[in-house]
Amino acid sequence: MEKEISRNRQTTEQVLLDAVRELVEESGFENVGVNAVATRAGVSKMLIYRYFGSLDGLIAAYIRQHDFWINFDEELPDRQHVGEFVKRMFRGQVALLRENYTLNRLYRWELTTDNAVIRELREKREAKGCWLVDAVSRLTGHPRKEIAVVATLINTSICYLTLLAENCEEYNGIRIQEDAGWRQLEEGIDTLIDLWLSKKIKSE
């Protein structure tokens, strides 16, 4: 009986998460409310509060389910292949943010929101990011603080440009609404990573 209840809850939670996605895709985040989500999902709005605590909790759950860094679980490479590993990570981030319109819009919402559920979400993302920075530091021998800065600049540039691309065609001559523009950016990121990895390691 407990397994049946758990299965029913998981199904209902996913139906609610799917309803968030559908509403954002159809009419934007501004029209996502408790009543609208419950109606689209075909369930009582009380289940949103019971399972997620609030609408913010439901939205945070969607982000947590799809967030690239929280869900990143690729096996770490050996030292020889760390460059390709790092390049592949950032290409994966680009692909997800360009393909998942809803996640992109909810990231924008997250930037203007600060509450307990959002802080928990950010803590999970931060924990995975720090783990990856530490891992790359061990693999390359480069200082952790150096890797943290390089990763932060690339990561935030990807986030900003994918958000900007919704309403802006071009940035510094790069067509950020087109595949060709993003291939140019990915090639540039690869070059930055190669230059960084070829940099002589200084003892701290």
mmCIF file of C-alpha atoms in Angstrom:
data_model
loop_
_atom_site.group_PDB
_atom_site.id
_atom_site.type_symbol
_atom_site.label_atom_id
_atom_site.label_comp_id
_atom_site.label_asym_id
_atom_site.label_seq_id
_atom_site.Cartn_x
_atom_site.Cartn_y
_atom_site.Cartn_z
ATOM 1 C CA MET A 1 0.000 0.000 0.000
ATOM 2 C CA GLU A 2 2.844 2.395 0.883
ATOM 3 C CA LYS A 3 4.485 1.693 -2.478
ATOM 4 C CA GLU A 4 1.217 2.479 -4.239
ATOM 5 C CA ILE A 5 0.872 5.787 -2.376
ATOM 6 C CA SER A 6 4.483 6.666 -3.195
ATOM 7 C CA ARG A 7 3.959 5.800 -6.851
ATOM 8 C CA ASN A 8 0.814 7.903 -7.007
ATOM 9 C CA ARG A 9 2.613 10.842 -5.417
ATOM 10 C CA GLN A 10 5.508 10.606 -7.869
ATOM 11 C CA THR A 11 3.071 10.498 -10.769
ATOM 12 C CA THR A 12 1.158 13.527 -9.488
ATOM 13 C CA GLU A 13 4.369 15.470 -8.866
ATOM 14 C CA GLN A 14 5.499 14.825 -12.432
ATOM 15 C CA VAL A 15 2.098 15.849 -13.803
ATOM 16 C CA LEU A 16 2.423 19.147 -11.940
ATOM 17 C CA LEU A 17 5.977 19.667 -13.196
ATOM 18 C CA ASP A 18 4.818 18.976 -16.746
ATOM 19 C CA ALA A 19 1.994 21.491 -16.276
ATOM 20 C CA VAL A 20 4.554 24.171 -15.341
ATOM 21 C CA ARG A 21 6.495 23.448 -18.515
ATOM 22 C CA GLU A 22 3.402 23.560 -20.712
ATOM 23 C CA LEU A 23 2.179 26.855 -19.250
ATOM 24 C CA VAL A 24 5.552 28.552 -19.593
ATOM 25 C CA GLU A 25 5.938 27.371 -23.179
ATOM 26 C CA GLU A 26 2.428 28.491 -24.124
ATOM 27 C CA SER A 27 2.041 31.828 -22.386
ATOM 28 C CA GLY A 28 5.190 32.701 -20.462
ATOM 29 C CA PHE A 29 6.137 32.498 -16.832
ATOM 30 C CA GLU A 30 3.956 35.468 -15.892
ATOM 31 C CA ASN A 31 0.834 33.310 -16.280
ATOM 32 C CA VAL A 32 2.040 30.485 -14.065
ATOM 33 C CA GLY A 33 -0.039 30.508 -10.873
ATOM 34 C CA VAL A 34 -1.296 27.914 -8.422
ATOM 35 C CA ASN A 35 -4.760 27.794 -9.960
ATOM 36 C CA ALA A 36 -3.470 27.660 -13.529
ATOM 37 C CA VAL A 37 -1.029 24.846 -12.766
ATOM 38 C CA ALA A 38 -3.617 22.821 -10.842
ATOM 39 C CA THR A 39 -6.179 23.238 -13.614
ATOM 40 C CA ARG A 40 -3.702 22.225 -16.311
ATOM 41 C CA ALA A 41 -2.587 19.206 -14.263
ATOM 42 C CA GLY A 42 -6.175 18.226 -13.427
ATOM 43 C CA VAL A 43 -5.510 17.955 -9.689
ATOM 44 C CA SER A 44 -6.405 19.870 -6.561
ATOM 45 C CA LYS A 45 -4.239 22.922 -5.921
ATOM 46 C CA MET A 46 -3.825 21.678 -2.351
ATOM 47 C CA LEU A 47 -1.490 18.992 -3.730
ATOM 48 C CA ILE A 48 0.932 21.714 -4.814
ATOM 49 C CA TYR A 49 1.211 22.840 -1.198
ATOM 50 C CA ARG A 50 1.298 19.296 0.142
ATOM 51 C CA TYR A 51 4.037 18.063 -2.176
ATOM 52 C CA PHE A 52 6.064 21.213 -2.837
ATOM 53 C CA GLY A 53 5.174 23.620 -0.019
ATOM 54 C CA SER A 54 4.353 26.485 -2.389
ATOM 55 C CA LEU A 55 4.325 27.510 -6.027
ATOM 56 C CA ASP A 56 7.940 28.633 -5.614
ATOM 57 C CA GLY A 57 8.749 25.160 -4.312
ATOM 58 C CA LEU A 58 7.157 23.601 -7.385
ATOM 59 C CA ILE A 59 9.079 25.873 -9.737
ATOM 60 C CA ALA A 60 12.328 25.203 -7.864
ATOM 61 C CA ALA A 61 11.637 21.472 -8.217
ATOM 62 C CA TYR A 62 11.354 21.913 -11.992
ATOM 63 C CA ILE A 63 14.691 23.730 -12.096
ATOM 64 C CA ARG A 64 16.288 21.111 -9.845
ATOM 65 C CA GLN A 65 15.016 18.308 -12.100
ATOM 66 C CA HIS A 66 16.475 19.881 -15.260
ATOM 67 C CA ASP A 67 19.426 21.981 -14.040
ATOM 68 C CA PHE A 68 22.586 21.021 -15.910
ATOM 69 C CA TRP A 69 25.041 21.323 -13.045
ATOM 70 C CA ILE A 70 22.919 19.742 -10.318
ATOM 71 C CA ASN A 71 22.323 16.724 -12.538
ATOM 72 C CA PHE A 72 25.812 16.467 -13.990
ATOM 73 C CA ASP A 73 27.107 12.972 -13.217
ATOM 74 C CA GLU A 74 29.617 12.206 -15.962
ATOM 75 C CA GLU A 75 32.545 10.077 -14.853
ATOM 76 C CA LEU A 76 35.740 12.032 -14.246
ATOM 77 C CA PRO A 77 38.464 11.548 -16.882
ATOM 78 C CA ASP A 78 42.137 10.754 -16.486
ATOM 79 C CA ARG A 79 44.605 13.620 -16.559
ATOM 80 C CA GLN A 80 45.249 13.235 -20.298
ATOM 81 C CA HIS A 81 41.611 13.824 -21.255
ATOM 82 C CA VAL A 82 40.632 16.562 -18.828
ATOM 83 C CA GLY A 83 40.577 19.211 -21.565
ATOM 84 C CA GLU A 84 37.984 17.361 -23.619
ATOM 85 C CA PHE A 85 36.017 16.680 -20.446
ATOM 86 C CA VAL A 86 35.807 20.393 -19.574
ATOM 87 C CA LYS A 87 34.917 21.365 -23.151
ATOM 88 C CA ARG A 88 32.192 18.710 -23.219
ATOM 89 C CA MET A 89 30.735 20.027 -19.969
ATOM 90 C CA PHE A 90 30.276 23.532 -21.297
ATOM 91 C CA ARG A 91 28.945 22.316 -24.637
ATOM 92 C CA GLY A 92 26.383 20.310 -22.692
ATOM 93 C CA GLN A 93 25.356 23.424 -20.771
ATOM 94 C CA VAL A 94 24.934 25.364 -24.021
ATOM 95 C CA ALA A 95 22.836 22.605 -25.578
ATOM 96 C CA LEU A 96 20.504 22.305 -22.588
ATOM 97 C CA LEU A 97 19.886 26.027 -22.167
ATOM 98 C CA ARG A 98 19.277 26.532 -25.876
ATOM 99 C CA GLU A 99 16.886 23.568 -26.081
ATOM 100 C CA ASN A 100 14.945 23.957 -22.825
ATOM 101 C CA TYR A 101 12.933 27.160 -23.155
ATOM 102 C CA THR A 102 11.158 26.641 -19.832
ATOM 103 C CA LEU A 103 14.382 26.193 -17.875
ATOM 104 C CA ASN A 104 15.735 29.334 -19.477
ATOM 105 C CA ARG A 105 12.704 31.368 -18.406
ATOM 106 C CA LEU A 106 12.792 29.940 -14.888
ATOM 107 C CA TYR A 107 16.470 30.822 -14.522
ATOM 108 C CA ARG A 108 15.445 34.396 -15.226
ATOM 109 C CA TRP A 109 12.815 34.149 -12.497
ATOM 110 C CA GLU A 110 15.372 32.683 -10.100
ATOM 111 C CA LEU A 111 17.611 35.733 -10.551
ATOM 112 C CA THR A 112 14.925 37.948 -9.007
ATOM 113 C CA THR A 113 13.815 35.571 -6.247
ATOM 114 C CA ASP A 114 15.285 34.850 -2.833
ATOM 115 C CA ASN A 115 13.610 32.496 -0.404
ATOM 116 C CA ALA A 116 14.353 29.235 1.395
ATOM 117 C CA VAL A 117 13.563 26.918 -1.520
ATOM 118 C CA ILE A 118 15.633 28.975 -3.955
ATOM 119 C CA ARG A 119 18.545 29.147 -1.517
ATOM 120 C CA GLU A 120 18.443 25.357 -1.189
ATOM 121 C CA LEU A 121 18.472 25.049 -4.969
ATOM 122 C CA ARG A 122 21.471 27.344 -5.234
ATOM 123 C CA GLU A 123 23.284 25.448 -2.495
ATOM 124 C CA LYS A 124 22.916 22.196 -4.445
ATOM 125 C CA ARG A 125 24.254 23.831 -7.605
ATOM 126 C CA GLU A 126 27.103 25.418 -5.654
ATOM 127 C CA ALA A 127 28.048 22.101 -4.067
ATOM 128 C CA LYS A 128 28.302 20.379 -7.443
ATOM 129 C CA GLY A 129 30.235 23.311 -8.911
ATOM 130 C CA CYS A 130 32.772 23.282 -6.070
ATOM 131 C CA TRP A 131 33.148 19.519 -6.398
ATOM 132 C CA LEU A 132 33.918 19.867 -10.103
ATOM 133 C CA VAL A 133 36.390 22.690 -9.496
ATOM 134 C CA ASP A 134 38.197 20.582 -6.887
ATOM 135 C CA ALA A 135 38.232 17.578 -9.241
ATOM 136 C CA VAL A 136 39.692 19.544 -12.159
ATOM 137 C CA SER A 137 42.266 21.069 -9.835
ATOM 138 C CA ARG A 138 43.413 17.602 -8.761
ATOM 139 C CA LEU A 139 43.518 16.377 -12.346
ATOM 140 C CA THR A 140 45.420 19.344 -13.824
ATOM 141 C CA GLY A 141 47.485 20.627 -10.929
ATOM 142 C CA HIS A 142 46.181 24.137 -11.561
ATOM 143 C CA PRO A 143 45.236 26.116 -8.424
ATOM 144 C CA ARG A 144 41.632 25.793 -7.326
ATOM 145 C CA LYS A 145 41.109 29.574 -7.204
ATOM 146 C CA GLU A 146 42.265 29.878 -10.821
ATOM 147 C CA ILE A 147 39.905 27.141 -12.025
ATOM 148 C CA ALA A 148 37.002 28.664 -10.095
ATOM 149 C CA VAL A 149 37.442 31.981 -11.923
ATOM 150 C CA VAL A 150 37.798 30.412 -15.387
ATOM 151 C CA ALA A 151 34.751 28.180 -14.839
ATOM 152 C CA THR A 152 32.690 31.053 -13.433
ATOM 153 C CA LEU A 153 33.413 33.373 -16.361
ATOM 154 C CA ILE A 154 32.555 30.720 -18.967
ATOM 155 C CA ASN A 155 29.479 29.472 -17.100
ATOM 156 C CA THR A 156 27.996 32.900 -16.516
ATOM 157 C CA SER A 157 28.709 33.994 -20.097
ATOM 158 C CA ILE A 158 26.742 31.007 -21.383
ATOM 159 C CA CYS A 159 23.861 31.742 -19.010
ATOM 160 C CA TYR A 160 23.740 35.422 -19.909
ATOM 161 C CA LEU A 161 23.909 34.919 -23.667
ATOM 162 C CA THR A 162 21.251 32.198 -23.732
ATOM 163 C CA LEU A 163 18.945 34.453 -21.712
ATOM 164 C CA LEU A 164 19.757 37.454 -23.894
ATOM 165 C CA ALA A 165 19.164 35.501 -27.101
ATOM 166 C CA GLU A 166 15.418 35.450 -26.504
ATOM 167 C CA ASN A 167 15.193 39.154 -27.326
ATOM 168 C CA CYS A 168 18.533 39.999 -28.932
ATOM 169 C CA GLU A 169 19.828 38.779 -32.296
ATOM 170 C CA GLU A 170 23.452 39.810 -32.065
ATOM 171 C CA TYR A 171 26.179 40.348 -29.461
ATOM 172 C CA ASN A 172 29.593 41.679 -30.515
ATOM 173 C CA GLY A 173 28.771 40.625 -34.053
ATOM 174 C CA ILE A 174 27.909 37.062 -33.010
ATOM 175 C CA ARG A 175 24.438 35.896 -34.097
ATOM 176 C CA ILE A 176 23.302 34.443 -30.781
ATOM 177 C CA GLN A 177 19.919 33.325 -32.096
ATOM 178 C CA GLU A 178 21.551 31.133 -34.734
ATOM 179 C CA ASP A 179 23.370 27.787 -34.581
ATOM 180 C CA ALA A 180 26.316 29.276 -36.455
ATOM 181 C CA GLY A 181 26.753 31.921 -33.777
ATOM 182 C CA TRP A 182 26.794 29.317 -31.032
ATOM 183 C CA ARG A 183 29.270 27.159 -32.933
ATOM 184 C CA GLN A 184 31.503 30.228 -33.024
ATOM 185 C CA LEU A 185 31.083 30.678 -29.282
ATOM 186 C CA GLU A 186 31.763 27.012 -28.553
ATOM 187 C CA GLU A 187 34.930 27.133 -30.644
ATOM 188 C CA GLY A 188 35.977 30.213 -28.689
ATOM 189 C CA ILE A 189 35.345 28.453 -25.385
ATOM 190 C CA ASP A 190 37.433 25.504 -26.586
ATOM 191 C CA THR A 191 40.262 27.890 -27.438
ATOM 192 C CA LEU A 192 40.110 29.530 -24.004
ATOM 193 C CA ILE A 193 40.258 26.124 -22.321
ATOM 194 C CA ASP A 194 43.239 25.063 -24.461
ATOM 195 C CA LEU A 195 45.076 28.299 -23.661
ATOM 196 C CA TRP A 196 44.321 27.949 -19.973
ATOM 197 C CA LEU A 197 45.479 24.318 -19.807
ATOM 198 C CA SER A 198 48.692 25.182 -21.690
ATOM 199 C CA LYS A 199 49.456 27.912 -19.164
ATOM 200 C CA LYS A 200 52.479 27.171 -17.016
ATOM 201 C CA ILE A 201 51.461 26.262 -13.483
ATOM 202 C CA LYS A 202 52.924 28.602 -10.880
ATOM 203 C CA SER A 203 53.623 27.379 -7.398
ATOM 204 C CA GLU A 204 51.494 29.147 -4.795
#
